[in-house]
Short mmCIF file of C-alpha atoms in Angstrom, two decimals:
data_model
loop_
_atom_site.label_atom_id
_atom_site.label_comp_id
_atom_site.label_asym_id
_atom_site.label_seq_id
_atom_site.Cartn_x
_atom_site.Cartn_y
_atom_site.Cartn_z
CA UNK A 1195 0.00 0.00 0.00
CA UNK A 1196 1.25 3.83 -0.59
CA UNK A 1197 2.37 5.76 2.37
CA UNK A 1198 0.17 8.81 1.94
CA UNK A 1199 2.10 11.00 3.95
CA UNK A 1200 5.03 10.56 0.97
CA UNK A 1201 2.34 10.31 -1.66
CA UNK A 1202 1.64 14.05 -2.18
CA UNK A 1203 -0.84 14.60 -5.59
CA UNK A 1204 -1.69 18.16 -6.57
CA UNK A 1205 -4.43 20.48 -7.16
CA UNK A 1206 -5.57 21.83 -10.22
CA UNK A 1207 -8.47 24.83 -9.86
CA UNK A 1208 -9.98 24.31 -13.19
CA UNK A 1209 -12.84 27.24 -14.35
CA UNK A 1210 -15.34 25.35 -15.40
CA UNK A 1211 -16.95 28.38 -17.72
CA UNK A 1212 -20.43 29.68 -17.32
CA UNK A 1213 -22.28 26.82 -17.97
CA UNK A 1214 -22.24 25.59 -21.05
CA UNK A 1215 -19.73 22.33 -21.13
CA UNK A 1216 -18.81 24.05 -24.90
CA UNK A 1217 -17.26 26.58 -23.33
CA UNK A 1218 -15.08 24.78 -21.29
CA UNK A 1219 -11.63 24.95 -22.18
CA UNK A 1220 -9.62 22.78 -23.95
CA UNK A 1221 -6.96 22.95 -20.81
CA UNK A 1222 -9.92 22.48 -18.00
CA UNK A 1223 -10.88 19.04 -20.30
CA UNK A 1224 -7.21 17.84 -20.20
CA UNK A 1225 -7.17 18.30 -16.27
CA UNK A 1226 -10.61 16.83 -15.87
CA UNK A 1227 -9.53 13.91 -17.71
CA UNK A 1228 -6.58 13.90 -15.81
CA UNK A 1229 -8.45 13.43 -12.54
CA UNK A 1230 -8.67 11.05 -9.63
CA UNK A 1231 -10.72 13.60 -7.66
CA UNK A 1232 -13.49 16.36 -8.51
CA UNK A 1233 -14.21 18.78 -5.87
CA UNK A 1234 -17.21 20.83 -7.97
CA UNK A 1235 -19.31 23.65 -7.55
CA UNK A 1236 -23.68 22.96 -8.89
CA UNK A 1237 -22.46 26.13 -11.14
CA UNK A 1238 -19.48 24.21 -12.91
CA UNK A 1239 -20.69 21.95 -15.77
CA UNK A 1240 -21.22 19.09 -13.99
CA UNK A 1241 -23.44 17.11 -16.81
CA UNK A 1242 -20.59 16.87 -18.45
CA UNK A 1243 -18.42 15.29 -15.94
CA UNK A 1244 -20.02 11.60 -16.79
CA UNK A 1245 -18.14 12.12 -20.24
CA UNK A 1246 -15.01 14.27 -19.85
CA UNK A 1247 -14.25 12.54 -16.39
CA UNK A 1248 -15.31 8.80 -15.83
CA UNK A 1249 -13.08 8.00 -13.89
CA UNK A 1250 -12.74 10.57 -11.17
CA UNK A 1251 -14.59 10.41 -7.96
CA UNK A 1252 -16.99 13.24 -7.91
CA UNK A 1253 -17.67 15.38 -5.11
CA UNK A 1254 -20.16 18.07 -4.34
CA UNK A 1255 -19.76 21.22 -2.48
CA UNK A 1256 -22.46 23.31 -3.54
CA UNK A 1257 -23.44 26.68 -2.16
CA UNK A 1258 -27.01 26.89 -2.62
CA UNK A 1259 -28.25 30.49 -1.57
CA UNK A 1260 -30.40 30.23 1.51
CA UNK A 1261 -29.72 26.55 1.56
CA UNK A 1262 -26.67 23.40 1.01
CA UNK A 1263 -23.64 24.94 1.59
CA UNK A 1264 -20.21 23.46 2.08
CA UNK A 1265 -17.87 26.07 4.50
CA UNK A 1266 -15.32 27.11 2.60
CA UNK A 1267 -12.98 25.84 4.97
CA UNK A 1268 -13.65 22.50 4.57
CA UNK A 1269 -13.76 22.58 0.90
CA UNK A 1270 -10.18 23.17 1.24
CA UNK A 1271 -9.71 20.55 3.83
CA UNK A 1272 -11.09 18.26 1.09
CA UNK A 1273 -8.39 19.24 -1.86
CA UNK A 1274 -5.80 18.99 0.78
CA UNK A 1275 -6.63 15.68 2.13
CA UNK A 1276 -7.44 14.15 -1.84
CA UNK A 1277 -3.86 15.37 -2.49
CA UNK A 1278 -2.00 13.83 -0.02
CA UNK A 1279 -3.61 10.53 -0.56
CA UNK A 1280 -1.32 10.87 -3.95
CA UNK A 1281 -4.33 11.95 -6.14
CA UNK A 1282 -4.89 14.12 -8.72
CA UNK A 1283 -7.48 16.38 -7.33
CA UNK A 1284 -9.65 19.38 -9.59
CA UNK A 1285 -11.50 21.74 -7.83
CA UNK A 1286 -14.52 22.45 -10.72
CA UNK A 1287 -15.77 25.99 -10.33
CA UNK A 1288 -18.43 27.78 -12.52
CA UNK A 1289 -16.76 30.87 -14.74
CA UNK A 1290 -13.49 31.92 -13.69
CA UNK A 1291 -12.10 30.62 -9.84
CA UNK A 1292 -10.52 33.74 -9.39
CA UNK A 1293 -13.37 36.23 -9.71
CA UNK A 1294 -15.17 35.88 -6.61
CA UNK A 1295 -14.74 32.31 -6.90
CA UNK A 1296 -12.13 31.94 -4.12
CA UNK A 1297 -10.11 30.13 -5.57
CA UNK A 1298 -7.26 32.27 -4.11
CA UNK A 1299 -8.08 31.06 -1.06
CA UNK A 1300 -8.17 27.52 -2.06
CA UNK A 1301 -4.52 28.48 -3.92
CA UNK A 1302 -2.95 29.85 -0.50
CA UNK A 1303 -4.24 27.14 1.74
CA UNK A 1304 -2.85 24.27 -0.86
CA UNK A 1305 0.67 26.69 -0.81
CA UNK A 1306 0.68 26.32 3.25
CA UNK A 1307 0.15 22.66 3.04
CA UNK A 1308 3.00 21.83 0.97
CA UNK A 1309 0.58 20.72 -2.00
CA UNK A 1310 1.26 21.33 -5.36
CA UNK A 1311 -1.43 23.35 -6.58
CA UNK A 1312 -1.72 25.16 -10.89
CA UNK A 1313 -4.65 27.08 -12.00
CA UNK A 1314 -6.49 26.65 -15.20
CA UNK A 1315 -8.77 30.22 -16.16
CA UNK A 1316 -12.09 29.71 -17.30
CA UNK A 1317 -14.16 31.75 -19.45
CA UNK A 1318 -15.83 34.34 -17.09
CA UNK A 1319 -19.63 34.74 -16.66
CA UNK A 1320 -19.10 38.35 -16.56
CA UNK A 1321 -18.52 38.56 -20.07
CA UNK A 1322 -19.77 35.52 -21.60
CA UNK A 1323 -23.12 35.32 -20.27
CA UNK A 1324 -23.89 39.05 -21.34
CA UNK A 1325 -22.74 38.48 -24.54
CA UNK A 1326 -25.08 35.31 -25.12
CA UNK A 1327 -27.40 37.68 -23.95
CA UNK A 1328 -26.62 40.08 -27.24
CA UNK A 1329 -24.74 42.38 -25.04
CA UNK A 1330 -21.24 43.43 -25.53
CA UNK A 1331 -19.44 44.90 -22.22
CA UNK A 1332 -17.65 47.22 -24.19
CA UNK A 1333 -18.54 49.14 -27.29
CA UNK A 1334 -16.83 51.78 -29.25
CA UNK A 1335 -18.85 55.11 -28.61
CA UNK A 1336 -20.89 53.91 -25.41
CA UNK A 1337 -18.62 52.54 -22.99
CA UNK A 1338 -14.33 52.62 -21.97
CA UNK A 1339 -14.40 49.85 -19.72
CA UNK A 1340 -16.67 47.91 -17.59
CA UNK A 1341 -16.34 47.17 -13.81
CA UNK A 1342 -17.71 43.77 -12.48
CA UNK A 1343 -18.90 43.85 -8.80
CA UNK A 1344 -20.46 41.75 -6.19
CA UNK A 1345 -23.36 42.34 -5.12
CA UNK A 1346 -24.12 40.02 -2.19
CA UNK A 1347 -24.70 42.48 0.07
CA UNK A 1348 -26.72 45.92 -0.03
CA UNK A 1349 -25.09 49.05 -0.67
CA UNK A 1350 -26.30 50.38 3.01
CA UNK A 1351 -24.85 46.69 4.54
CA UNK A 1352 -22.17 47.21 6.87
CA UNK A 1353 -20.02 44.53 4.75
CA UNK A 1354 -20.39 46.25 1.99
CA UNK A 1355 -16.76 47.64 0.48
CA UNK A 1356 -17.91 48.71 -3.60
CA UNK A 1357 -18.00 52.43 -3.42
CA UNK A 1358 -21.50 52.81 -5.65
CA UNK A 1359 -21.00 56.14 -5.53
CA UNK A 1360 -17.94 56.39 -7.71
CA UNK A 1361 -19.64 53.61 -9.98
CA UNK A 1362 -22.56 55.72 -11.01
CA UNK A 1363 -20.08 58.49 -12.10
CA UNK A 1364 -17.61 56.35 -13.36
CA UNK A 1365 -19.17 56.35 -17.27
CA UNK A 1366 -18.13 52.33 -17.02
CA UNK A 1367 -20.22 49.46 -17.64
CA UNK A 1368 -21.19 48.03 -14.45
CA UNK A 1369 -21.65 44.20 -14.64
CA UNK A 1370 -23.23 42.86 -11.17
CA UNK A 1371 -22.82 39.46 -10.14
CA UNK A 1372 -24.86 37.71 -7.07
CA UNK A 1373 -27.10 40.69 -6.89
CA UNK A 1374 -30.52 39.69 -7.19
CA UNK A 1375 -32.26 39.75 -3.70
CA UNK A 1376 -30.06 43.64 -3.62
CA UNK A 1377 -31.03 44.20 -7.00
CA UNK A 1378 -33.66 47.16 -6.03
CA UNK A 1379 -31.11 48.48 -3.40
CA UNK A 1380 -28.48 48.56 -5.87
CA UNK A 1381 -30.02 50.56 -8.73
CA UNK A 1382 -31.54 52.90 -5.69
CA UNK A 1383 -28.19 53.95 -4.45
CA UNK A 1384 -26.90 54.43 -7.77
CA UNK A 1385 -29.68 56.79 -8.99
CA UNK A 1386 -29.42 58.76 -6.02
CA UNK A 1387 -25.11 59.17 -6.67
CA UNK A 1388 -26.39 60.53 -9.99
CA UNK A 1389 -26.93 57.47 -12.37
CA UNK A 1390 -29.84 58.38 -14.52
CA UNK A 1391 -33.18 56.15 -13.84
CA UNK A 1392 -33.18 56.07 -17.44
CA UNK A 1393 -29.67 54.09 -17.91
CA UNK A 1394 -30.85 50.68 -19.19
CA UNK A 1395 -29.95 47.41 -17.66
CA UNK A 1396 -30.56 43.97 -18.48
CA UNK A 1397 -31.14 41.12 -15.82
CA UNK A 1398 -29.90 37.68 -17.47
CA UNK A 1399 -30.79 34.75 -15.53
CA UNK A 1400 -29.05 30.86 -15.78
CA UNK A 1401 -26.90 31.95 -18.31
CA UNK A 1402 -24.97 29.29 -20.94
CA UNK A 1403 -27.97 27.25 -19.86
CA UNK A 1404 -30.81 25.56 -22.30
CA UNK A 1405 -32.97 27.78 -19.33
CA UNK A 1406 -31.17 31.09 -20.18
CA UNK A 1407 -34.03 33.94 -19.92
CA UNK A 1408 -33.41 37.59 -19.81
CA UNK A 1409 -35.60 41.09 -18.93
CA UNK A 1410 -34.34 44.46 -20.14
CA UNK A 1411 -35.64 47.81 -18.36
CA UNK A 1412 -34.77 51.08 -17.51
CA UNK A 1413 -32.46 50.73 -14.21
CA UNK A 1414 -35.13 51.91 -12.05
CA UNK A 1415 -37.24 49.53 -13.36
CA UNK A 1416 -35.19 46.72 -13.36
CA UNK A 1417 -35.17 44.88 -10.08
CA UNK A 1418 -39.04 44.80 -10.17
CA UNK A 1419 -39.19 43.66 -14.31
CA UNK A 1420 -36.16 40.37 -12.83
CA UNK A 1421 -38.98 40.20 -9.51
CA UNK A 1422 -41.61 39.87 -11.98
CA UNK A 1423 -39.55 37.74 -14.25
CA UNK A 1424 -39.23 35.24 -11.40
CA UNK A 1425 -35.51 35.39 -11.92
CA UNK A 1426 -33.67 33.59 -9.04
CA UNK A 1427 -29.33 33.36 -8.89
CA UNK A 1428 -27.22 32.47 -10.91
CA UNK A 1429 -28.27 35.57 -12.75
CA UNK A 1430 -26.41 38.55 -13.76
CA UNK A 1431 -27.14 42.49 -14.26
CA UNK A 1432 -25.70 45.00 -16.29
CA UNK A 1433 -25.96 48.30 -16.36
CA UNK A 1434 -24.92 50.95 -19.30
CA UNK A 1435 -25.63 52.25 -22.44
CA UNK A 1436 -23.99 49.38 -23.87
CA UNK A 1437 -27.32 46.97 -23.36
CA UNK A 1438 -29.10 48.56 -26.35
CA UNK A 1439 -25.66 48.60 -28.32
CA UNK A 1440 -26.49 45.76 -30.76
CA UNK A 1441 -29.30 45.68 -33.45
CA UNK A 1442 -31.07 42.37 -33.71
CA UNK A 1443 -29.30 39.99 -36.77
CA UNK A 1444 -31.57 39.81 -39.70
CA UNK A 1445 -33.93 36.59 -39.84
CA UNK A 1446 -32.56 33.40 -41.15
CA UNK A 1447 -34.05 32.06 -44.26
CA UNK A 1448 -35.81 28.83 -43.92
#
């Protein structure tokens, strides 16, 4: 039998993309395949895991607003623990691990352990998911840059550390993830910084996803048109100019 205190593995924090298993890159499939171990988020593309990784032992963290949740302590316990066993151990994360993902955390605690630990990006539901919603981030003439925030907690929380005030001056597009239950609080603070009501912003829910739905509005309209919508997380709001930057592709002939 292995000694597996001598039979260190490694880590590999793969971004699993936004949903989509097309959009998972060609590196994540290499480590997936690779894997003894899968250590995966519900938002990673975990239908595909039957195909791309057979062989791996598949294990579920999920963080399920308002209900399952794995502490994030103990998901690193987990890749720590798989590793030293001598396996090769993914951590499967939906979009990119290192925007609010913590998958720095997950990097630093594999670092203090002595485990070997690489990251593979993945394509970022910031970007992706608002541009299968026919909205670019960016566009020549409307908008310079784009800033992505969280927006887990209100603007008037305590915990709260995005200055919304400088956002709603800024002249960026502002792409919000984990902001729907502060959706309404959001878009209230930034009127009253000096947004216009009038800015539009599109709410786009399950993104990547066969159930991909969206709801465009003016941004004071838009937390009660996503309410109305039904839209739950993993959704996605963006804010700017740029969501009425695209004119609608002509009709395909049958």
């Amino acid at each position: 039998m292995t000694d597996a205190t001598t039979a260190t593995g490694r880590v590999i924090l793969v971004g699993g993309g936004p949903g989509d298993p097309g959009l998972l890159t060609v590196a994540g499939r290499d480590a997936l395949a690779a894997a003894d171990v899968v250590v995966t988020d519900r938002l990673g593309p975990v239908a595909a895991l039957d195909e791309i990784a057979p062989q791996a032992e598949i294990v579920h963290v999920g963080k399920i607003p308002r209900g399952e949740f794995t502490p994030q302590e103990r998901i690193n316990e987990l890749l720590v623990e798989h590793a030293r066993a001598g396996r090769t151990v993914v951590r499967l994360k939906g979009g990119d691990g290192y925007l609010f993902g913590r998958g720095g955390e997950e990097w630093n605690h594999c670092v203090a352990a002595g485990v070997p630990v690489e990251a593979v990006p993945g394509v970022s539901s910031a970007f992706s998911v608002p541009a299968l919603a026919g909205i670019p981030v960016t566009h020549r003439g409307l908008s310079q840059g784009v800033a992505v925030v969280s927006g887990h907690v209100a603007p008037d929380d305590p915990c709260s550390e995005v200055d919304w005030a400088a956002l709603a001056t800024s002249r960026l597009t502002i792409v919000i993830l984990m902001g729907v239950a502060t959706l309404g609080a959001i878009a209230e603070a930034l009127v009253a910084a000096g947004l216009s009501p009038d800015t539009p912003a599109a709410c786009i829910a399950d993104g990547a996803t066969p159930q991909q739905r969206s709801v465009r509005a003016p941004l004071s309209q838009i937390a009660s048109a996503a309410d109305e919508g039904g839209f739950a997380p993993p959704a996605i709001t963006v804010v700017g100019d740029v969501v009425g930057a695209l004119d609608s592709p002509a009709p395909t002939s049958p």
